Amino acid sequence: MTRTHETPPKKDSNAEQSAAGPAAPELPGRFITPIAFGTVLQPLNSSMIAVALVSIRDVFDAGTSVTWLVSALYLATAVAAPAMGRIADVLGPRRTSLAGLLLVGATSAVAPFAPNVAALVVCRILIGIGTAAQYPCGVAMIRRAADRLRSRPNNALAALAVCSQVTASLGPTLGGLLVGLFGWSGVFWVNVPLTLVGAAVIIWWGPADPPAQRGRGRLAALRRVDPVGIALFAVAITALMFWLLSLADVPQWWWLAIAVPAAALTGWWSLRVRDPFLDVRLLGQRALSFTYVRTIVTYTAFYCVFYGLPQWLEETRDLGPVGAGLVVLPISAVGVASTLLANRLQRNRGPRAALIVGTAALCVSGLLLTVPGADSPILLLLAISAMLGVPNGFNNMGNQRAMYAVALAERMGAASGLYRTSQYVGANLAAALLALVIGERADDVGLHRMGLSIAVLAAVLLAASLFAALRERRS
């Protein structure tokens, strides 16, 4: 079963470097719309639950166990995203995306009838698996369509980034309105019409998959998915996530005793099978591996803001869920604008320029979070929220484009799924960090500690980015 490896290319040529040349047209909008629509589900479900936690805790008298509604989704999605991406690479991204939408819609329809928090956690796990399919499937569809039509993917990738920024930023606002109108169940009910519309637009306008294989061809395709590799990876990343979650209380080091051997087995299996789920040789590329690490750090800061700030606005500033959602609304508007600016900047200067601007803005934003107090005026809070939108667009667009530029076309689904996993590792790190700096109640001191932590993370990342840029210029 051992294979002889060929030396992998350092970088796969992207659509802009194809024979179509840099003057090639952008991918047509009829492909972009259905691809982008499905990707709104994950950031929406990850962010709007933030303003529903208090209501769920009170209804079920659940205490701190409601935090599993956050952690369970990220845990499920971190495991499922690369797996669903690999399935999309092999079986077709359109089919995989539709299956994920069906799972999200069906689960969301029954979640409001859950008898306890444990049942809701199971629903969030299933929703996480279904939403995990959408982003890697979307990037895979973009890559296939761009290569086939000899088009550039810039606007399509920008659309994914805009959808992610808008829906993640609108999540607390929409969640607050839904909780105010329908109670906590509203954050689940909203998924039902969204999945129906998403499935419809993908069926009507989404790029078609190759014909489904039958008989022995189907069995061969299933073997290419590499279920053993997926299972080993699932054990490794699950144990890692549980260890990260334990950091908020008493670190449970025995999870690392599971994660490390499982990761080693994943790498060993990858080197032995002909077509592995996760080709560890590709992670040896400095550009790709650093992109994943950078994504972890930026999303640690990202989720600290989107969970810590609404909690402070509700509990200390006493604005309630609706008021907290409205105060963070400028993050969405500015995030869209900064994403569009980042798209234009990296067309001329590359993704590193966007990332340097984004990390610098993140450092400033973290320092601004050390300013407000319980009696701060609303205008000041709105101004800080607006500033927080700047780094989101630049960092998201830069990281995404950097990953797209170096990932192999035939593994774009798995590569973008691993990119999503990096985001969820950051989300769990954010949960641990918030527990350390804020605790059970978000007071002024906790908010200021959170802001300082974000500023330090951004400063380290900015220094690394500047060093890498300087090294590239010298070489």
Coordinates of C-alpha atoms in Angstrom, one line a residue:
M1 CA 0.0 0.0 0.0
T2 CA 3.0 2.2 0.3
R3 CA 3.4 4.7 -2.5
T4 CA 6.2 6.5 -4.1
H5 CA 5.8 10.2 -3.7
E6 CA 6.5 12.7 -6.4
T7 CA 7.8 16.1 -5.3
P8 CA 4.7 18.3 -5.0
P9 CA 4.7 21.7 -6.6
K10 CA 5.4 24.6 -4.3
K11 CA 2.4 26.5 -5.6
D12 CA -0.5 25.5 -7.8
S13 CA -1.3 28.0 -10.5
N14 CA -4.5 29.8 -9.8
A15 CA -7.1 31.0 -12.3
E16 CA -5.3 34.4 -12.7
Q17 CA -2.1 32.6 -13.7
S18 CA -3.7 30.3 -16.3
A19 CA -3.5 30.6 -20.0
A20 CA -6.3 33.1 -19.9
G21 CA -3.8 35.6 -18.5
P22 CA -4.3 38.5 -16.1
A23 CA -6.7 40.2 -18.5
A24 CA -9.2 37.3 -18.2
P25 CA -12.8 38.3 -17.2
E26 CA -14.1 37.8 -13.7
L27 CA -16.3 34.7 -13.0
P28 CA -19.9 35.5 -14.1
G29 CA -22.3 36.6 -11.5
R30 CA -24.8 33.8 -12.3
F31 CA -22.3 31.4 -10.6
I32 CA -21.3 33.7 -7.8
T33 CA -24.8 34.3 -6.3
P34 CA -25.8 30.7 -5.6
I35 CA -22.4 29.8 -4.3
A36 CA -22.2 32.8 -2.0
F37 CA -25.8 32.3 -0.6
G38 CA -25.1 28.9 0.9
T39 CA -22.1 30.2 2.8
V40 CA -24.1 32.6 4.9
L41 CA -25.4 29.8 7.2
Q42 CA -22.3 29.1 9.2
P43 CA -21.3 32.6 10.2
L44 CA -25.0 33.4 10.8
N45 CA -25.5 30.5 13.1
S46 CA -22.2 31.0 14.9
S47 CA -22.9 34.7 15.7
M48 CA -26.6 35.1 16.3
I49 CA -26.6 32.5 19.1
A50 CA -24.6 35.0 21.1
V51 CA -27.6 37.1 22.1
A52 CA -29.8 34.0 22.6
L53 CA -27.7 32.4 25.3
V54 CA -29.1 34.4 28.2
S55 CA -32.7 33.5 27.2
I56 CA -31.8 29.8 26.8
R57 CA -30.0 29.7 30.1
D58 CA -33.1 31.3 31.8
V59 CA -35.7 29.0 30.1
F60 CA -33.8 25.8 30.9
D61 CA -32.2 26.9 34.1
A62 CA -29.0 25.6 32.5
G63 CA -26.2 27.8 34.0
T64 CA -22.9 27.7 32.3
S65 CA -23.8 24.6 30.3
V66 CA -25.3 26.9 27.6
T67 CA -21.8 27.6 26.5
W68 CA -21.8 24.2 24.9
L69 CA -24.2 25.6 22.3
V70 CA -21.3 27.6 21.1
S71 CA -18.5 25.1 21.5
A72 CA -20.4 22.2 20.0
L73 CA -21.0 23.9 16.7
Y74 CA -17.4 24.9 16.4
L75 CA -16.2 21.4 17.4
A76 CA -18.5 19.8 14.9
T77 CA -17.6 22.2 12.1
A78 CA -13.9 22.0 12.7
V79 CA -14.1 18.2 12.3
A80 CA -16.6 18.2 9.4
A81 CA -15.3 21.1 7.2
P82 CA -12.2 19.3 5.8
A83 CA -14.1 16.0 5.5
M84 CA -17.0 17.6 3.7
G85 CA -14.5 19.4 1.5
R86 CA -12.8 16.1 0.6
I87 CA -16.2 14.6 -0.2
A88 CA -16.9 17.6 -2.4
D89 CA -13.6 17.1 -4.2
V90 CA -14.5 13.5 -5.0
L91 CA -18.3 13.3 -5.3
G92 CA -19.0 16.8 -6.4
P93 CA -19.4 20.1 -4.5
R94 CA -22.9 20.8 -5.7
R95 CA -24.3 17.5 -4.4
T96 CA -22.4 17.8 -1.1
S97 CA -23.7 21.4 -0.6
L98 CA -27.3 20.3 -1.1
A99 CA -26.9 17.4 1.3
G100 CA -25.6 19.8 3.9
L101 CA -28.5 22.3 3.4
L102 CA -31.0 19.4 3.8
L103 CA -29.4 18.5 7.2
V104 CA -29.4 22.1 8.4
G105 CA -33.0 22.7 7.4
A106 CA -34.4 19.5 8.9
T107 CA -32.4 19.9 12.2
S108 CA -33.4 23.5 12.6
A109 CA -37.1 22.6 12.2
V110 CA -37.0 20.3 15.2
A111 CA -34.6 22.2 17.4
P112 CA -37.2 24.5 18.9
F113 CA -39.0 21.4 20.4
A114 CA -35.9 20.3 22.3
P115 CA -36.7 19.3 25.8
N116 CA -33.4 20.4 27.4
V117 CA -30.1 21.9 26.6
A118 CA -28.4 18.6 25.9
A119 CA -30.9 18.0 23.0
L120 CA -30.1 21.5 21.7
V121 CA -26.4 20.8 21.8
V122 CA -27.0 17.7 19.6
C123 CA -29.0 19.9 17.2
R124 CA -26.2 22.4 17.1
I125 CA -23.7 19.6 16.3
L126 CA -25.9 18.5 13.3
I127 CA -26.3 22.1 12.2
G128 CA -22.5 22.5 12.4
I129 CA -21.9 19.5 10.2
G130 CA -24.4 20.8 7.6
T131 CA -23.1 24.3 7.5
A132 CA -19.5 23.0 7.4
A133 CA -20.1 21.8 3.8
Q134 CA -21.0 25.2 2.4
Y135 CA -17.8 27.1 2.4
P136 CA -15.4 24.3 1.1
C137 CA -18.1 23.4 -1.5
G138 CA -18.4 27.1 -2.5
V139 CA -14.6 27.5 -3.0
A140 CA -14.4 24.2 -4.9
M141 CA -17.2 25.3 -7.2
I142 CA -15.5 28.7 -7.8
R143 CA -12.2 27.0 -8.6
R144 CA -13.8 24.5 -11.0
A145 CA -15.9 27.2 -12.7
A146 CA -13.0 29.7 -12.9
D147 CA -10.7 27.1 -14.5
R148 CA -13.3 25.8 -16.9
L149 CA -14.3 29.3 -18.0
R150 CA -10.7 30.7 -17.9
S151 CA -12.0 33.4 -15.5
R152 CA -10.5 35.2 -12.5
P153 CA -11.9 34.3 -9.1
N154 CA -11.4 37.7 -7.4
N155 CA -15.0 38.9 -7.3
A156 CA -16.3 35.5 -6.4
L157 CA -13.9 35.2 -3.4
A158 CA -14.7 38.7 -2.4
A159 CA -18.4 37.7 -2.5
L160 CA -17.7 34.9 -0.1
A161 CA -15.8 37.2 2.2
V162 CA -18.6 39.8 2.1
C163 CA -21.2 37.2 2.9
S164 CA -19.1 36.0 5.8
Q165 CA -18.5 39.5 7.2
V166 CA -22.1 40.7 6.7
T167 CA -23.8 37.7 8.2
A168 CA -21.4 37.3 11.1
S169 CA -21.8 40.9 11.9
L170 CA -25.5 40.9 11.4
G171 CA -25.9 37.7 13.4
P172 CA -26.1 39.5 16.8
T173 CA -28.4 42.1 15.4
L174 CA -30.7 39.6 13.7
G175 CA -30.5 37.2 16.7
G176 CA -31.5 40.0 19.0
L177 CA -34.5 40.8 16.9
L178 CA -35.5 37.2 16.6
V179 CA -35.2 36.6 20.3
G180 CA -37.2 39.7 21.0
L181 CA -40.0 38.6 18.6
F182 CA -40.1 34.8 18.9
G183 CA -37.9 33.9 21.9
W184 CA -34.7 31.8 21.6
S185 CA -36.3 29.4 19.1
G186 CA -36.2 32.2 16.5
V187 CA -32.5 31.7 15.9
F188 CA -33.3 28.1 14.8
W189 CA -36.5 28.8 12.8
V190 CA -34.7 31.3 10.6
N191 CA -32.6 28.5 9.1
V192 CA -35.6 26.7 7.5
P193 CA -36.5 29.3 4.9
L194 CA -32.8 30.1 4.3
T195 CA -31.9 26.5 3.5
L196 CA -34.9 26.2 1.2
V197 CA -33.9 29.3 -0.8
G198 CA -30.3 28.3 -0.7
A199 CA -31.1 24.8 -2.2
A200 CA -33.3 26.4 -4.8
V201 CA -30.7 28.8 -6.1
I202 CA -28.0 26.1 -6.2
I203 CA -30.2 23.7 -8.1
W204 CA -31.2 26.4 -10.6
W205 CA -28.0 28.3 -11.1
G206 CA -25.1 26.5 -9.3
P207 CA -22.3 25.0 -11.4
A208 CA -23.1 21.4 -12.3
D209 CA -21.1 18.5 -11.0
P210 CA -19.7 15.8 -13.2
P211 CA -22.2 12.9 -13.8
A212 CA -22.5 10.6 -10.7
Q213 CA -20.5 7.4 -10.9
R214 CA -22.3 4.0 -10.7
G215 CA -21.3 0.6 -9.5
R216 CA -17.6 0.0 -9.1
G217 CA -16.9 3.6 -10.0
R218 CA -18.9 4.7 -7.0
L219 CA -17.0 2.4 -4.7
A220 CA -13.7 3.7 -6.1
A221 CA -14.9 7.2 -5.4
L222 CA -15.8 6.4 -1.8
R223 CA -12.3 4.9 -1.3
R224 CA -10.8 8.2 -2.6
V225 CA -12.7 10.0 0.2
D226 CA -10.3 8.1 2.5
P227 CA -12.7 7.4 5.5
V228 CA -9.8 6.0 7.6
G229 CA -7.9 9.3 7.2
I230 CA -11.0 11.3 8.0
A231 CA -11.6 9.2 11.1
L232 CA -8.0 9.7 12.4
F233 CA -8.2 13.4 11.7
A234 CA -11.6 13.6 13.5
V235 CA -10.1 12.0 16.6
A236 CA -7.1 14.3 16.6
I237 CA -9.0 17.5 16.1
T238 CA -11.8 16.5 18.5
A239 CA -9.2 15.8 21.3
L240 CA -7.4 19.1 20.5
M241 CA -10.7 21.0 20.7
F242 CA -11.6 19.5 24.0
W243 CA -8.2 20.4 25.4
L244 CA -8.6 24.0 24.2
L245 CA -12.0 24.2 25.8
S246 CA -10.5 22.9 29.1
L247 CA -8.0 25.8 29.2
A248 CA -10.9 28.1 30.4
D249 CA -11.1 26.1 33.7
V250 CA -8.7 23.3 34.6
P251 CA -6.5 22.2 31.7
Q252 CA -7.1 18.5 30.9
W253 CA -3.8 17.5 29.5
W254 CA -4.8 13.9 28.9
W255 CA -6.7 15.2 25.8
L256 CA -3.3 16.0 24.3
A257 CA -2.3 12.4 25.1
I258 CA -5.0 11.5 22.6
A259 CA -4.6 14.4 20.1
V260 CA -0.8 14.0 19.5
P261 CA -0.8 10.3 18.7
A262 CA -3.9 10.7 16.6
A263 CA -2.2 13.5 14.6
A264 CA 0.9 11.4 14.2
L265 CA -1.2 8.5 12.9
T266 CA -3.0 10.9 10.5
G267 CA 0.3 11.9 9.1
W268 CA 1.6 8.3 8.9
W269 CA -1.6 7.2 7.1
S270 CA -1.3 10.2 4.7
L271 CA 2.2 9.1 3.6
R272 CA 1.1 5.5 3.0
V273 CA -2.2 5.7 1.0
R274 CA -2.3 6.6 -2.6
D275 CA -4.9 9.4 -2.4
P276 CA -5.1 10.6 1.2
F277 CA -7.8 12.8 2.7
L278 CA -5.2 15.1 4.2
D279 CA -1.9 15.2 2.3
V280 CA 0.6 16.3 5.0
R281 CA 3.2 17.1 2.4
L282 CA 1.2 20.1 1.3
L283 CA 1.4 21.5 4.9
G284 CA 5.1 21.5 4.5
Q285 CA 4.7 24.5 2.2
R286 CA 5.5 27.5 4.3
A287 CA 3.0 29.8 2.7
L288 CA 0.1 27.4 3.2
S289 CA 0.9 26.4 6.8
F290 CA 1.5 30.0 7.8
T291 CA -1.8 31.0 6.3
Y292 CA -3.6 28.5 8.6
V293 CA -1.7 29.7 11.6
R294 CA -2.4 33.3 10.8
T295 CA -6.1 32.4 10.4
I296 CA -6.2 30.8 13.8
V297 CA -4.8 34.0 15.4
T298 CA -7.0 36.5 13.6
Y299 CA -10.1 34.5 14.3
T300 CA -9.2 34.2 18.0
A301 CA -9.5 38.0 18.0
F302 CA -12.5 38.0 15.8
Y303 CA -14.6 35.7 18.0
C304 CA -13.5 37.4 21.2
V305 CA -15.1 40.6 19.8
F306 CA -18.3 38.9 18.6
Y307 CA -18.9 37.1 21.8
G308 CA -17.3 39.3 24.4
L309 CA -18.6 42.7 23.2
P310 CA -22.3 41.8 23.0
Q311 CA -22.1 40.1 26.4
W312 CA -20.6 43.3 27.9
L313 CA -23.3 45.4 26.2
E314 CA -26.0 43.3 27.7
E315 CA -24.7 42.7 31.2
T316 CA -22.8 45.8 32.0
R317 CA -24.0 48.5 29.6
D318 CA -27.6 47.1 30.2
L319 CA -28.7 47.5 26.6
G320 CA -30.5 44.2 26.3
P321 CA -30.2 41.8 23.3
V322 CA -31.8 44.2 20.8
G323 CA -29.7 47.2 21.9
A324 CA -26.6 45.1 21.9
G325 CA -27.3 43.9 18.4
L326 CA -27.8 47.4 17.1
V327 CA -24.6 48.7 18.7
V328 CA -22.5 46.1 16.9
L329 CA -24.3 46.8 13.6
P330 CA -21.5 49.2 12.3
I331 CA -19.1 46.2 12.3
S332 CA -21.1 44.8 9.4
A333 CA -21.3 47.9 7.3
V334 CA -17.6 48.8 7.7
G335 CA -16.7 45.1 7.2
V336 CA -18.3 45.1 3.8
A337 CA -16.5 48.3 2.8
S338 CA -13.2 47.1 4.0
T339 CA -13.6 43.8 2.2
L340 CA -14.2 45.6 -1.1
L341 CA -11.2 47.8 -0.4
A342 CA -9.1 44.8 0.4
N343 CA -10.1 43.1 -2.8
R344 CA -9.0 46.1 -4.8
L345 CA -5.8 46.5 -2.8
Q346 CA -4.7 42.9 -3.3
R347 CA -5.4 42.9 -7.0
N348 CA -2.5 45.3 -7.3
R349 CA -0.3 44.5 -4.2
G350 CA -1.2 40.9 -3.4
P351 CA -2.8 39.4 -0.2
R352 CA 0.1 40.3 2.1
A353 CA -0.7 44.1 1.7
A354 CA -4.3 43.4 2.8
L355 CA -3.1 41.4 5.8
I356 CA -0.7 44.0 7.0
V357 CA -3.4 46.7 6.9
G358 CA -5.9 44.3 8.6
T359 CA -3.5 43.3 11.5
A360 CA -2.5 46.9 12.1
A361 CA -6.2 47.9 12.3
L362 CA -6.9 45.0 14.6
C363 CA -4.2 46.2 17.0
V364 CA -5.7 49.7 17.1
S365 CA -9.2 48.2 17.6
G366 CA -8.0 46.1 20.5
L367 CA -6.6 49.2 22.2
L368 CA -9.9 51.1 21.6
L369 CA -11.7 48.4 23.6
T370 CA -9.8 49.4 26.7
V371 CA -11.5 52.8 26.6
P372 CA -15.3 52.3 27.2
G373 CA -17.0 51.9 30.6
A374 CA -20.5 51.2 31.9
D375 CA -21.5 54.8 31.4
S376 CA -19.9 55.4 28.0
P377 CA -22.1 57.2 25.5
I378 CA -23.7 55.2 22.7
L379 CA -21.9 57.3 20.0
L380 CA -18.5 56.2 21.4
L381 CA -19.6 52.6 21.3
L382 CA -20.8 53.0 17.7
A383 CA -17.5 54.5 16.7
I384 CA -15.6 51.7 18.3
S385 CA -17.8 49.1 16.5
A386 CA -17.2 50.9 13.2
M387 CA -13.4 50.6 13.8
L388 CA -13.8 46.9 14.6
G389 CA -15.2 46.3 11.1
V390 CA -12.0 47.5 9.4
P391 CA -9.7 44.5 10.3
N392 CA -12.4 41.9 9.6
G393 CA -12.7 42.7 5.9
F394 CA -8.9 43.0 5.3
N395 CA -7.9 39.9 7.3
N396 CA -10.7 37.7 5.9
M397 CA -10.0 38.6 2.3
G398 CA -6.2 38.4 2.7
N399 CA -6.2 35.0 4.4
Q400 CA -8.7 33.5 2.0
R401 CA -6.9 34.7 -1.1
A402 CA -3.6 33.5 0.3
M403 CA -5.0 30.0 0.8
Y404 CA -6.6 29.9 -2.7
A405 CA -3.3 31.0 -4.3
V406 CA -1.3 28.0 -3.1
A407 CA -3.8 25.2 -2.7
L408 CA -4.0 22.5 -5.4
A409 CA -7.0 22.7 -7.7
E410 CA -8.0 19.0 -7.2
R411 CA -7.8 19.5 -3.4
M412 CA -9.4 22.9 -3.1
G413 CA -12.4 21.6 -1.1
A414 CA -10.2 19.9 1.5
A415 CA -7.8 22.8 1.6
S416 CA -10.6 25.3 2.1
G417 CA -12.2 23.0 4.7
L418 CA -9.0 23.0 6.6
Y419 CA -9.0 26.8 6.4
R420 CA -12.4 26.7 8.1
T421 CA -11.0 24.3 10.7
S422 CA -8.4 26.9 11.5
Q423 CA -11.1 29.5 12.1
Y424 CA -12.9 27.2 14.5
V425 CA -9.7 26.4 16.4
G426 CA -9.5 30.2 16.8
A427 CA -13.1 30.3 18.0
N428 CA -12.3 27.7 20.7
L429 CA -9.2 29.6 21.7
A430 CA -11.4 32.7 21.9
A431 CA -13.8 30.9 24.2
A432 CA -10.9 29.9 26.5
L433 CA -9.5 33.4 26.4
L434 CA -12.8 35.0 27.2
A435 CA -13.3 32.7 30.2
L436 CA -9.9 33.8 31.5
V437 CA -10.2 37.5 31.0
I438 CA -13.9 38.0 31.4
G439 CA -15.2 35.1 33.5
E440 CA -18.9 34.6 34.1
R441 CA -19.9 38.2 33.9
A442 CA -18.5 40.8 31.5
D443 CA -17.7 43.9 33.5
D444 CA -15.5 46.8 32.5
V445 CA -12.3 45.2 33.7
G446 CA -13.0 42.1 31.6
L447 CA -13.7 44.1 28.5
H448 CA -10.5 46.0 28.9
R449 CA -8.5 42.8 29.4
M450 CA -10.1 41.4 26.3
G451 CA -9.1 44.5 24.3
L452 CA -5.5 44.4 25.5
S453 CA -5.3 40.7 24.7
I454 CA -6.5 41.3 21.1
A455 CA -4.0 44.2 20.7
V456 CA -1.1 41.9 21.8
L457 CA -2.2 39.1 19.4
A458 CA -2.4 41.6 16.6
A459 CA 0.9 43.1 17.3
V460 CA 2.7 39.7 17.2
L461 CA 0.9 38.9 14.0
L462 CA 1.8 42.2 12.4
A463 CA 5.4 41.8 13.3
A464 CA 5.4 38.3 11.7
S465 CA 3.8 39.6 8.5
L466 CA 6.2 42.6 8.2
F467 CA 9.2 40.2 8.7
A468 CA 7.8 37.9 6.0
A469 CA 7.3 40.8 3.7
L470 CA 10.8 42.0 4.3
R471 CA 12.3 38.6 3.7
E472 CA 10.4 38.3 0.4
R473 CA 11.6 41.7 -0.7
R474 CA 15.3 40.7 0.0
S475 CA 15.0 37.4 -1.8

